[in-house]
Short mmCIF file of C-alpha atoms and ligand atoms in Angstrom, two decimals:
data_model
loop_
_atom_site.label_atom_id
_atom_site.label_comp_id
_atom_site.label_asym_id
_atom_site.label_seq_id
_atom_site.Cartn_x
_atom_site.Cartn_y
_atom_site.Cartn_z
CA UNK M 17 18.38 31.69 -0.32
CA UNK M 18 18.53 28.11 1.81
CA UNK M 19 17.28 25.36 1.91
CA UNK M 20 18.84 21.80 3.55
CA UNK M 21 19.00 18.98 1.85
CA UNK M 22 20.33 16.03 4.27
CA UNK M 23 21.30 12.65 2.31
CA UNK M 24 21.61 9.37 4.09
CA UNK M 25 24.13 7.40 2.26
CA UNK M 26 22.95 2.97 2.31
CA UNK M 27 24.38 1.17 -0.98
CA UNK M 28 23.54 -0.49 -4.36
CA UNK M 29 25.34 -0.15 -7.27
CA UNK M 30 24.71 3.70 -7.71
CA UNK M 31 28.06 3.94 -5.47
CA UNK M 32 29.12 1.05 -6.02
CA UNK M 33 32.70 0.05 -8.25
CA UNK M 34 35.26 -2.91 -9.41
CA UNK M 35 35.80 -4.75 -6.14
CA UNK M 36 39.71 -4.69 -7.72
CA UNK M 37 40.40 -0.77 -8.80
CA UNK M 38 42.86 -2.47 -11.37
CA UNK M 39 40.62 -4.14 -12.96
CA UNK M 40 36.80 -1.91 -14.58
CA UNK M 41 35.24 -5.84 -14.74
CA UNK M 42 36.11 -7.16 -11.30
CA UNK M 43 32.47 -7.92 -9.66
CA UNK M 44 30.95 -4.64 -8.68
CA UNK M 45 30.76 -3.45 -4.16
CA UNK M 46 28.96 -1.19 -2.02
CA UNK M 47 31.89 1.26 -1.77
CA UNK M 48 32.52 4.41 0.81
CA UNK M 49 30.14 8.02 0.49
CA UNK M 50 33.76 10.07 -0.21
CA UNK M 51 34.17 7.70 -2.75
CA UNK M 52 30.31 8.46 -4.24
CA UNK M 53 30.75 11.91 -3.89
CA UNK M 54 34.58 12.35 -5.02
CA UNK M 55 32.75 11.80 -8.92
CA UNK M 56 30.06 14.31 -8.71
CA UNK M 57 32.95 17.48 -8.75
CA UNK M 58 34.14 15.62 -11.99
CA UNK M 59 30.85 15.58 -13.90
CA UNK M 60 31.11 19.57 -13.41
CA UNK M 61 27.28 19.04 -14.42
CA UNK M 62 26.96 21.98 -11.41
CA UNK M 63 30.98 22.51 -11.54
CA UNK M 64 32.80 24.52 -9.53
CA UNK M 65 32.38 27.93 -13.08
CA UNK M 66 28.17 27.04 -11.99
CA UNK M 67 29.03 27.12 -8.19
CA UNK M 68 30.15 23.81 -6.57
CA UNK M 69 31.60 25.12 -3.33
CA UNK M 70 33.40 22.84 -0.59
CA UNK M 71 33.29 25.74 2.09
CA UNK M 72 35.20 23.75 4.17
CA UNK M 73 38.12 22.63 1.87
CA UNK M 74 41.14 22.95 3.64
CA UNK M 75 39.21 22.88 7.05
CA UNK M 76 39.26 19.84 9.31
CA UNK M 77 35.89 17.77 7.23
CA UNK M 78 32.94 18.04 9.38
CA UNK M 79 31.76 14.05 10.49
CA UNK M 80 28.52 15.18 8.30
CA UNK M 81 30.58 16.23 5.08
CA UNK M 82 30.68 13.76 2.33
CA UNK M 83 34.81 13.16 2.79
CA UNK M 84 37.59 15.52 3.52
CA UNK M 85 36.91 16.20 -0.83
CA UNK M 86 33.55 17.79 0.46
CA UNK M 87 30.16 19.38 -0.96
CA UNK M 88 29.11 20.77 0.75
CA UNK M 89 27.22 23.27 -1.19
CA UNK M 90 24.87 23.41 -5.03
CA UNK M 91 24.15 26.63 -6.51
CA UNK M 92 21.46 26.37 -8.44
CA UNK M 93 21.16 28.60 -11.69
CA UNK M 94 17.78 30.57 -9.89
CA UNK M 95 20.30 32.21 -6.97
CA UNK M 96 19.28 29.37 -4.74
CA UNK M 97 21.69 27.47 -3.11
CA UNK M 98 21.01 23.65 -1.79
CA UNK M 99 23.57 23.03 1.28
CA UNK M 100 23.58 19.06 2.31
CA UNK M 101 24.15 17.43 5.73
CA UNK M 102 24.34 13.20 5.32
CA UNK M 103 25.98 10.67 7.04
CA UNK M 104 26.28 7.10 5.33
CA UNK M 105 25.70 3.39 6.79
CA UNK M 106 28.96 2.04 8.79
CA UNK M 107 28.28 -0.93 5.84
CA UNK M 108 27.32 0.02 2.62
CA UNK M 109 25.27 -2.61 1.56
CA UNK M 110 23.73 -4.31 -1.35
CA UNK M 111 19.74 -4.48 -1.23
CA UNK M 112 19.05 -7.37 -0.93
CA UNK M 113 20.01 -7.39 2.61
CA UNK M 114 18.29 -4.69 3.48
CA UNK M 115 15.61 -5.99 6.27
CA UNK M 116 13.81 -4.48 9.04
CA UNK M 117 16.27 -3.57 11.37
CA UNK M 118 17.83 -1.49 8.52
CA UNK M 119 14.50 0.18 7.73
CA UNK M 120 14.71 1.71 11.91
CA UNK M 121 17.93 2.87 11.58
CA UNK M 122 17.22 4.84 8.33
CA UNK M 123 13.80 5.91 10.23
CA UNK M 124 15.77 7.44 12.81
CA UNK M 125 18.50 8.69 11.22
CA UNK M 126 16.42 11.12 9.90
CA UNK M 127 13.90 11.59 12.90
CA UNK M 128 17.81 13.08 14.29
CA UNK M 129 17.91 15.70 12.09
CA UNK M 130 14.17 16.85 10.66
CA UNK M 131 14.16 19.51 12.73
CA UNK M 132 16.89 20.59 11.08
CA UNK M 133 16.88 20.29 7.60
CA UNK M 134 14.01 21.11 4.46
CA UNK M 135 13.98 17.28 2.75
CA UNK M 136 16.29 14.07 2.59
CA UNK M 137 17.93 12.12 0.00
CA UNK M 138 18.38 7.74 0.33
CA UNK M 139 20.21 6.24 -1.64
CA UNK M 140 19.72 2.88 -1.70
CA UNK M 141 19.58 0.16 -3.96
CA UNK M 142 17.11 -0.23 -6.63
CA UNK M 143 16.58 -4.62 -5.67
CA UNK M 144 14.28 -3.78 -2.47
CA UNK M 145 13.88 0.28 -2.88
CA UNK M 146 10.27 -0.46 -2.76
CA UNK M 147 10.65 -2.21 -0.05
CA UNK M 148 12.60 0.14 1.77
CA UNK M 149 9.92 3.12 0.57
CA UNK M 150 6.44 1.14 1.60
CA UNK M 151 8.30 0.79 4.93
CA UNK M 152 9.05 4.07 5.00
CA UNK M 153 6.30 5.38 4.18
CA UNK M 154 4.26 3.20 7.09
CA UNK M 155 6.73 3.66 10.00
CA UNK M 156 6.39 7.96 9.30
CA UNK M 157 3.89 9.73 10.83
CA UNK M 158 2.91 12.61 10.02
CA UNK M 159 5.69 13.10 7.45
CA UNK M 160 5.85 16.65 6.60
CA UNK M 161 8.97 16.98 4.54
CA UNK M 162 10.42 15.17 1.61
CA UNK M 163 11.48 11.59 1.22
CA UNK M 164 13.43 11.25 -1.44
CA UNK M 165 14.67 8.19 -2.33
CA UNK M 166 16.67 7.35 -5.20
CA UNK M 167 19.83 4.45 -6.87
CA UNK M 168 20.90 3.97 -10.41
CA UNK M 169 21.52 0.91 -13.22
CA UNK M 170 24.32 2.36 -13.12
CA UNK M 171 28.09 3.15 -11.33
CA UNK M 172 28.28 6.29 -9.84
CA UNK M 173 31.73 5.10 -11.12
CA UNK M 174 31.37 5.04 -15.27
CA UNK M 175 31.14 7.83 -17.47
CA UNK M 176 27.98 6.08 -19.37
CA UNK M 177 26.04 6.32 -15.60
CA UNK M 178 22.01 7.52 -14.37
CA UNK M 179 24.10 8.22 -11.36
CA UNK M 180 24.38 11.16 -11.40
CA UNK M 181 21.13 12.61 -12.72
CA UNK M 182 19.20 10.22 -10.64
CA UNK M 183 21.11 11.91 -7.29
CA UNK M 184 20.52 15.79 -9.07
CA UNK M 185 16.50 14.97 -9.71
CA UNK M 186 16.30 13.75 -5.86
CA UNK M 187 18.54 16.91 -4.44
CA UNK M 188 16.00 19.42 -6.51
CA UNK M 189 13.29 17.56 -4.93
CA UNK M 190 14.24 17.41 -1.02
CA UNK M 191 15.94 20.71 -1.68
CA UNK M 192 12.05 22.02 -2.91
CA UNK M 193 12.26 25.17 -1.69
CA UNK M 194 15.47 26.77 -3.56
CA UNK M 195 14.67 24.48 -6.63
CA UNK M 196 11.51 26.42 -7.26
CA UNK M 197 8.74 23.74 -6.89
CA UNK M 198 6.51 22.02 -4.57
CA UNK M 199 6.80 20.03 -1.64
CA UNK M 200 6.00 16.37 -1.58
CA UNK M 201 5.38 15.84 2.46
CA UNK M 202 6.07 12.00 1.24
CA UNK M 203 8.32 9.15 1.09
CA UNK M 204 8.62 9.11 -2.93
CA UNK M 205 11.24 7.51 -5.08
CA UNK M 206 12.96 9.30 -8.31
CA UNK M 207 13.91 7.32 -10.69
CA UNK M 208 14.87 8.06 -14.96
CA UNK M 209 12.21 10.36 -15.95
CA UNK M 210 9.15 9.26 -12.82
CA UNK M 211 9.04 10.03 -9.02
CA UNK M 212 6.35 7.62 -7.87
CA UNK M 213 5.15 7.43 -4.10
CA UNK M 214 7.42 5.34 -2.19
CA UNK M 215 3.98 2.71 -1.22
CA UNK M 216 3.04 2.72 -4.40
CA UNK M 217 6.22 1.70 -6.03
CA UNK M 218 7.54 -1.77 -7.99
CA UNK M 219 11.69 -2.76 -9.75
CA UNK M 220 9.94 -3.19 -13.01
CA UNK M 221 12.34 -3.65 -14.97
CA UNK M 222 16.38 -5.05 -14.12
CA UNK M 223 17.65 -2.57 -17.12
CA UNK M 224 15.70 -0.18 -18.18
CA UNK M 225 16.49 3.37 -16.58
CA UNK M 226 12.89 3.82 -15.63
CA UNK M 227 13.90 0.72 -13.34
CA UNK M 228 10.89 1.69 -10.43
CA UNK M 229 7.83 2.55 -11.55
CA UNK M 230 3.71 2.85 -9.92
CA UNK M 231 2.19 -0.14 -12.16
CA UNK M 232 -1.16 0.62 -10.71
CA UNK M 233 -1.28 3.95 -9.81
CA UNK M 234 -0.26 7.50 -11.45
CA UNK M 235 2.55 9.54 -10.71
CA UNK M 236 3.30 11.67 -8.51
CA UNK M 237 5.54 13.68 -11.34
CA UNK M 238 7.35 12.94 -14.71
CA UNK M 239 10.57 14.66 -14.66
CA UNK M 240 12.03 16.28 -18.83
CA UNK M 241 13.71 19.17 -19.52
CA UNK M 242 11.21 20.46 -16.46
CA UNK M 243 10.46 18.69 -13.00
CA UNK M 244 6.62 19.23 -13.50
CA UNK M 245 4.41 18.22 -9.79
CA UNK M 246 1.14 16.40 -10.67
CA UNK M 247 -0.82 18.48 -7.09
CA UNK M 248 -4.02 16.68 -6.55
CA UNK M 249 -2.25 13.27 -6.44
CA UNK M 250 0.02 15.50 -3.41
CA UNK M 251 -1.52 14.15 0.09
CA UNK M 252 -1.91 17.41 2.82
CA UNK M 253 0.56 19.07 4.82
CA UNK M 254 -0.26 17.06 8.25
CA UNK M 255 -1.51 19.12 11.03
CA UNK M 256 0.39 17.00 14.02
CA UNK M 257 4.09 16.58 15.07
CA UNK M 258 5.94 14.08 12.81
CA UNK M 259 7.05 11.04 14.65
CA UNK M 260 8.59 7.53 13.97
CA UNK M 261 6.37 4.25 15.11
CA UNK M 262 9.85 1.64 14.52
CA UNK M 263 8.05 -1.90 15.07
CA UNK M 264 7.02 -3.85 12.65
CA UNK M 265 6.04 -7.40 13.01
CA UNK M 266 7.81 -9.67 10.91
CA UNK M 267 5.84 -12.19 11.13
CA UNK M 268 4.71 -12.49 7.99
CA UNK M 269 4.28 -14.49 5.13
CA UNK M 270 3.79 -14.35 0.84
CA UNK M 271 2.65 -17.75 -0.63
CA UNK M 272 1.76 -17.23 -4.24
CA UNK M 273 -0.41 -19.63 -6.13
CA UNK M 274 0.27 -21.43 -9.32
CA UNK M 275 -1.80 -23.83 -11.43
CA UNK M 276 -0.97 -27.27 -9.61
CA UNK M 277 -0.20 -25.70 -6.82
CA UNK M 278 -0.90 -28.31 -4.00
CA UNK M 279 -1.94 -27.50 -0.69
CA UNK M 280 -0.52 -29.98 1.64
CA UNK M 281 3.07 -28.38 0.43
CA UNK M 282 2.30 -25.74 2.77
CA UNK M 283 0.62 -26.87 5.12
CA UNK M 284 2.82 -26.19 8.02
CA UNK M 285 2.76 -22.71 6.75
CA UNK M 286 -0.17 -22.36 8.01
CA UNK M 287 0.00 -23.83 11.11
CA UNK M 288 3.57 -22.17 12.39
CA UNK M 289 2.14 -20.59 15.31
CA UNK M 290 4.80 -17.55 14.83
CA UNK M 291 3.34 -16.72 11.58
CA UNK M 292 0.91 -14.03 12.23
CA UNK M 293 -0.09 -12.54 9.32
CA UNK M 294 -0.18 -14.66 5.37
CA UNK M 295 -0.20 -12.98 1.88
CA UNK M 296 -2.26 -14.43 -0.82
CA UNK M 297 -1.08 -14.34 -3.97
CA UNK M 298 -3.99 -15.15 -6.25
CA UNK M 299 -5.80 -14.48 -9.99
CA UNK M 300 -6.90 -12.36 -11.07
CA UNK M 301 -9.96 -10.40 -8.79
CA UNK M 302 -8.35 -12.37 -5.72
CA UNK M 303 -9.42 -16.34 -7.34
CA UNK M 304 -8.06 -19.40 -6.09
CA UNK M 305 -8.70 -22.92 -7.34
CA UNK M 306 -11.88 -25.11 -5.83
CA UNK M 307 -9.80 -26.72 -3.01
CA UNK M 308 -11.74 -27.25 0.03
CA UNK M 309 -8.40 -27.59 1.99
CA UNK M 310 -6.48 -24.65 0.65
CA UNK M 311 -10.00 -23.41 2.06
CA UNK M 312 -9.33 -25.22 5.35
CA UNK M 313 -6.04 -24.02 6.10
CA UNK M 314 -7.54 -20.24 5.62
CA UNK M 315 -9.97 -20.80 7.48
CA UNK M 316 -8.44 -22.07 10.67
CA UNK M 317 -5.28 -19.23 10.09
CA UNK M 318 -8.19 -16.88 10.36
CA UNK M 319 -10.01 -18.60 13.95
CA UNK M 320 -6.51 -18.54 15.47
CA UNK M 321 -6.15 -15.92 15.37
CA UNK M 322 -4.23 -14.73 12.54
CA UNK M 323 -4.37 -12.21 9.04
CA UNK M 324 -4.64 -13.96 6.06
CA UNK M 325 -4.55 -10.99 3.21
CA UNK M 326 -5.56 -10.84 -0.57
CA UNK M 327 -3.55 -9.50 -3.10
CA UNK M 328 -4.09 -10.67 -6.87
CA UNK M 329 -0.50 -11.63 -8.90
CA UNK M 330 -1.72 -9.03 -11.42
CA UNK M 331 -0.18 -5.59 -11.50
CA UNK M 332 -2.37 -3.81 -12.05
CA UNK M 333 -6.90 -3.43 -11.33
CA UNK M 334 -7.59 -4.63 -8.07
CA UNK M 335 -9.28 -7.47 -5.32
CA UNK M 336 -12.74 -7.69 -6.13
CA UNK M 337 -13.91 -10.73 -3.59
CA UNK M 338 -17.76 -12.06 -4.53
CA UNK M 339 -17.55 -10.78 -7.78
CA UNK M 340 -16.44 -14.66 -8.89
CA UNK M 341 -17.71 -17.81 -6.88
CA UNK M 342 -14.13 -19.28 -7.42
CA UNK M 343 -13.59 -16.31 -4.68
CA UNK M 344 -16.94 -14.91 -2.03
CA UNK M 345 -16.27 -18.26 0.33
CA UNK M 346 -12.99 -16.08 0.72
CA UNK M 347 -14.79 -13.00 1.97
CA UNK M 348 -17.19 -15.28 4.86
CA UNK M 349 -14.14 -17.61 5.95
CA UNK M 350 -13.03 -13.80 6.75
CA UNK M 351 -9.85 -13.58 4.48
CA UNK M 352 -8.88 -9.93 3.86
CA UNK M 353 -8.50 -7.84 0.48
CA UNK M 354 -5.64 -5.99 -0.23
CA UNK M 355 -7.11 -3.84 -3.18
CA UNK M 356 -4.29 -2.67 -4.87
CA UNK M 357 -1.44 -2.62 -3.00
CA UNK M 358 1.46 -4.32 -4.89
CA UNK M 359 3.24 -6.74 -2.81
CA UNK M 360 6.00 -4.63 -0.82
CA UNK M 361 3.11 -2.16 -0.04
CA UNK M 362 1.60 -4.97 1.43
CA UNK M 363 4.00 -6.92 3.32
CA UNK M 364 5.38 -3.85 4.80
CA UNK M 365 1.98 -2.55 6.20
CA UNK M 366 1.36 -6.00 7.07
CA UNK M 367 4.45 -6.51 9.42
CA UNK M 368 3.38 -2.90 10.41
CA UNK M 369 -0.09 -3.08 11.83
CA UNK M 370 0.74 -6.19 12.96
CA UNK M 371 3.78 -5.04 15.40
CA UNK M 372 1.86 -1.46 16.04
CA UNK M 373 -0.37 -3.91 18.25
CA UNK M 374 -3.55 -2.29 16.43
CA UNK M 375 -6.53 -3.60 19.03
CA UNK M 376 -8.09 -4.44 15.05
CA UNK M 377 -5.92 -5.03 12.77
CA UNK M 378 -7.72 -6.15 9.77
CA UNK M 379 -9.81 -3.78 10.43
CA UNK M 380 -6.47 -1.24 10.30
CA UNK M 381 -4.86 -3.23 7.30
CA UNK M 382 -8.53 -2.58 5.19
CA UNK M 383 -8.17 0.86 5.07
CA UNK M 384 -5.77 3.67 3.17
CA UNK M 385 -3.37 4.84 5.40
CA UNK M 386 -0.85 6.57 3.29
CA UNK M 387 -1.87 6.28 -0.03
CA UNK M 388 -0.58 2.98 -0.69
CA UNK M 389 -4.14 1.78 -2.55
CA UNK M 390 -7.50 3.41 -3.72
CA UNK M 391 -9.63 3.39 -1.10
CA UNK M 392 -10.52 1.72 2.36
CA UNK M 393 -12.95 -1.00 2.64
CA UNK M 394 -15.40 -0.99 5.62
CA UNK M 395 -17.09 -4.33 5.79
CA UNK M 396 -20.52 -4.30 8.31
CA UNK M 397 -21.53 -8.10 9.24
CA UNK M 398 -25.19 -8.20 10.08
CA UNK M 399 -25.32 -12.16 11.14
CA UNK M 400 -26.93 -14.59 9.31
CA UNK M 401 -30.96 -16.10 10.39
CA UNK M 402 -30.38 -20.35 11.08
CA UNK M 403 -33.31 -22.10 8.37
CA UNK M 404 -35.31 -22.26 12.04
CA UNK M 405 -35.67 -19.56 12.78
CA UNK M 406 -36.16 -17.86 9.00
CA UNK M 407 -38.66 -15.14 8.06
CA UNK M 408 -38.06 -12.00 7.06
CA UNK M 409 -35.59 -9.91 9.11
CA UNK M 410 -33.98 -7.33 9.83
CA UNK M 411 -30.62 -7.01 11.14
CA UNK M 412 -28.51 -5.26 12.66
CA UNK M 413 -24.81 -3.63 12.81
CA UNK M 414 -23.07 -0.59 13.35
CA UNK M 415 -20.33 1.58 10.92
CA UNK M 416 -17.44 -0.17 11.97
CA UNK M 417 -15.02 3.32 11.73
CA UNK M 418 -15.72 6.90 12.55
CA UNK M 419 -13.76 7.43 9.29
CA UNK M 420 -16.32 6.52 7.04
CA UNK M 421 -16.94 9.03 5.43
CA UNK M 422 -20.51 8.93 3.75
CA UNK M 423 -20.22 11.22 1.04
CA UNK M 424 -16.78 10.01 -0.10
CA UNK M 425 -18.66 6.46 -0.61
CA UNK M 426 -16.98 5.03 -4.10
CA UNK M 427 -18.46 1.07 -4.79
CA UNK M 428 -20.74 -0.31 -2.28
CA UNK M 429 -21.87 -4.55 -2.55
CA UNK M 430 -24.17 -6.33 -1.20
CA UNK M 431 -23.69 -10.41 -0.32
CA UNK M 432 -26.09 -12.91 1.31
CA UNK M 433 -24.47 -16.35 2.30
CA UNK M 434 -25.64 -19.16 1.38
CA UNK M 435 -29.63 -18.24 1.39
CA UNK M 436 -32.17 -20.36 1.19
CA UNK M 437 -36.17 -20.11 1.06
CA UNK M 438 -38.58 -21.54 3.45
CA UNK M 439 -42.09 -22.24 2.00
CA UNK M 440 -41.50 -21.68 -2.44
CA UNK M 441 -40.97 -25.42 -3.42
CA UNK M 442 -38.11 -25.93 -5.76
CA UNK M 443 -38.73 -24.65 -9.71
CA UNK M 444 -41.21 -21.82 -7.71
CA UNK M 445 -40.43 -18.81 -8.66
CA UNK M 446 -39.51 -16.55 -5.76
CA UNK M 447 -39.00 -12.93 -4.63
CA UNK M 448 -36.80 -11.39 -1.99
CA UNK M 449 -36.01 -7.56 -1.67
CA UNK M 450 -33.49 -5.21 0.66
CA UNK M 451 -33.42 -2.02 2.76
CA UNK M 452 -31.48 -0.32 4.46
CA UNK M 453 -32.41 1.84 7.34
CA UNK M 454 -36.10 0.85 7.28
CA UNK M 455 -35.59 -1.80 10.28
CA UNK M 456 -40.20 -1.80 9.46
CA UNK M 457 -40.82 -3.19 6.20
CA UNK M 458 -42.22 -5.45 4.89
CA UNK M 459 -43.78 -7.61 2.17
CA UNK M 460 -46.68 -4.66 1.63
CA UNK M 461 -43.89 -1.69 1.99
CA UNK M 462 -44.46 -0.27 -1.49
CA UNK M 463 -42.22 -0.84 -4.70
CA UNK M 464 -40.77 2.75 -5.00
CA UNK M 465 -39.88 2.64 -1.34
CA UNK M 466 -36.21 4.99 -1.54
CA UNK M 467 -34.96 2.91 1.19
CA UNK M 468 -35.31 -0.39 -1.25
CA UNK M 469 -31.17 -0.55 -1.93
CA UNK M 470 -32.00 -4.42 -3.21
CA UNK M 471 -34.52 -7.33 -6.13
CA UNK M 472 -33.03 -10.16 -5.65
CA UNK M 473 -35.19 -12.71 -8.21
CA UNK M 474 -34.75 -16.38 -8.78
CA UNK M 475 -35.95 -19.81 -9.06
CA UNK M 476 -35.73 -22.41 -5.74
CA UNK M 477 -34.16 -25.31 -6.95
CA UNK M 478 -34.12 -26.03 -3.03
CA UNK M 479 -29.91 -25.69 -2.33
CA UNK M 480 -28.67 -22.54 -0.76
CA UNK M 481 -26.81 -20.54 -2.97
CA UNK M 482 -24.12 -17.10 -1.80
CA UNK M 483 -26.79 -14.26 -3.46
CA UNK M 484 -24.10 -10.53 -4.92
CA UNK M 485 -26.00 -7.61 -5.95
CA UNK M 486 -23.68 -3.80 -6.58
CA UNK M 487 -25.20 -1.18 -3.86
CA UNK M 488 -23.61 1.64 -4.68
CA UNK M 489 -26.07 4.18 -5.37
CA UNK M 490 -28.75 3.53 -2.76
CA UNK M 491 -25.97 2.76 0.20
CA UNK M 492 -24.97 6.17 -0.47
CA UNK M 493 -27.89 7.40 -0.37
CA UNK M 494 -29.38 5.58 2.31
CA UNK M 495 -26.35 5.12 4.48
CA UNK M 496 -26.79 7.16 7.92
CA UNK M 497 -24.35 7.30 11.03
CA UNK M 498 -23.58 4.88 13.60
CA UNK M 499 -26.60 2.19 13.76
CA UNK M 500 -27.08 0.24 10.00
CA UNK M 501 -29.82 -2.07 10.09
CA UNK M 502 -31.48 -4.40 6.27
CA UNK M 503 -33.96 -5.64 6.27
CA UNK M 504 -35.53 -8.72 4.25
CA UNK M 505 -38.79 -9.37 3.08
CA UNK M 506 -39.56 -11.18 0.80
CA UNK M 507 -41.69 -10.42 -2.03
CA UNK M 508 -43.94 -13.21 -1.94
CA UNK M 509 -46.63 -14.31 0.09
CA UNK M 510 -45.74 -17.74 3.04
CA UNK M 511 -41.98 -16.86 1.68
CA UNK M 512 -39.40 -16.47 4.40
CA UNK M 513 -35.45 -16.59 4.18
CA UNK M 514 -32.42 -17.81 5.84
CA UNK M 515 -28.55 -17.54 5.22
CA UNK M 516 -25.87 -18.01 6.90
CA UNK M 517 -24.36 -14.30 6.84
CA UNK M 518 -25.55 -11.44 5.95
CA UNK M 519 -22.41 -8.34 4.55
CA UNK M 520 -22.72 -5.00 3.10
CA UNK M 521 -18.96 -3.53 1.67
CA UNK M 522 -18.41 -0.74 1.95
CA UNK M 523 -15.19 0.88 -0.77
CA UNK M 524 -14.74 4.63 0.05
CA UNK M 525 -12.14 7.23 -0.54
CA UNK M 526 -10.03 7.87 2.60
N1 LIG W 20 21.78 -5.66 -6.69
C1 LIG W 20 22.19 -3.75 -6.33
C2 LIG W 20 20.70 -3.07 -5.41
O1 LIG W 20 20.00 -3.38 -5.23
C3 LIG W 20 21.07 -2.60 -7.61
C4 LIG W 20 21.01 -1.79 -7.34
O2 LIG W 20 20.96 -0.91 -6.55
O3 LIG W 20 20.71 -1.58 -8.30
O4 LIG W 20 21.24 -3.03 -3.96
#
């Protein structure tokens, strides 16, 4: 059988050669696709005997053949054949020059030949490969075929190089039918011994063979003597037709915190009316210093309709705002969680969501679209009760999104911001019960009521404080569709409660 694979060459080390052909140690520069493929038949990994055939040799090269020498067919050991088409950036680039305009070109080139090929390989520099892979993951909607990005640490022109093996592995995964492998209908990076989901990838080493990795998510497969695909990690083939969304909004900015960081230095950046989204790379689970000016900048930006996302500087783990006092205020002022996304996924997702004109970008940004994060976050806000109206309170809200799958809730936390007590003396013990979907609950509701999701017991110290409680199991059991209510009832007579905000944060698998 024959499979059709399309190769798009954009540049990068894989196709570089010395600027001065007479001087092998002169600086490397991107060569043409013809130069690149000139090195492959010589390598004879699948040499002529095994059947690299140049069926158009002697004929005028077709516009999509790899230069005059061509490599349009590759016969595999199992008797199957991969047939290639190709295209190249007119001027191949070092990937440090790649940006959103290039992502659009790549996406449109693939879209223009999508129906004619079974899989696609993009040859790309390693420096920004993970950004390109993330961007394309979002720009391709309902992708049903493999788009495999690869490159190399050493040029294909060298005697000792990873270029040939990376390219061959990429071709095998893109040409999955011929090579008897499972279909991966996703944008992936194939590099050294690993297959990485594109929107989970990062460049992790300037020099190791395994320069690209998936630091915060399982690999989609491994490559050794055999290519092993981890079927349980692969996303399903979409039913709807493939499409490209080329609109990206580049008006986003990433800021890294560090001890000694001065928020007055970024005031101008936060006031810039053109910037629509900020990613603040914070410490640990999403913590920032106790700096009122920084909080003020974030609050003003959110009030001006901008997006501010919290992303951890840690390479693994996830943002959990509210776990420490150093981050609980951030949810109240409207900062979004980047959960466990890579920096590359976060910035390209923000460009994509802002560019797509989504009606509620802040909601879309916290939802998993392509496997870029391990769950979707659905915050439900119930509003506050001012001190003068302190009372047993029932607050109602709605499930924010029909995509929230109740059967797949993996985590839930309740947050009561600035909770204060009336009717209790300072130092007196107080008890507060919280009920989910039991609007009529009050102090007489029996203690074992199944709708009670939390009980807070504390000494009232005279100052309102934010309280957080993990309520995963009770939320899984008690949440319904559509309307949701939370009822706060005192456990002791005469105690009434007020608070500035009440939130249920639900994390669910897609
Ligand atoms: N500077 C090169 C690039 O990203 C590095 C590489 O390809 O490995 O284009």
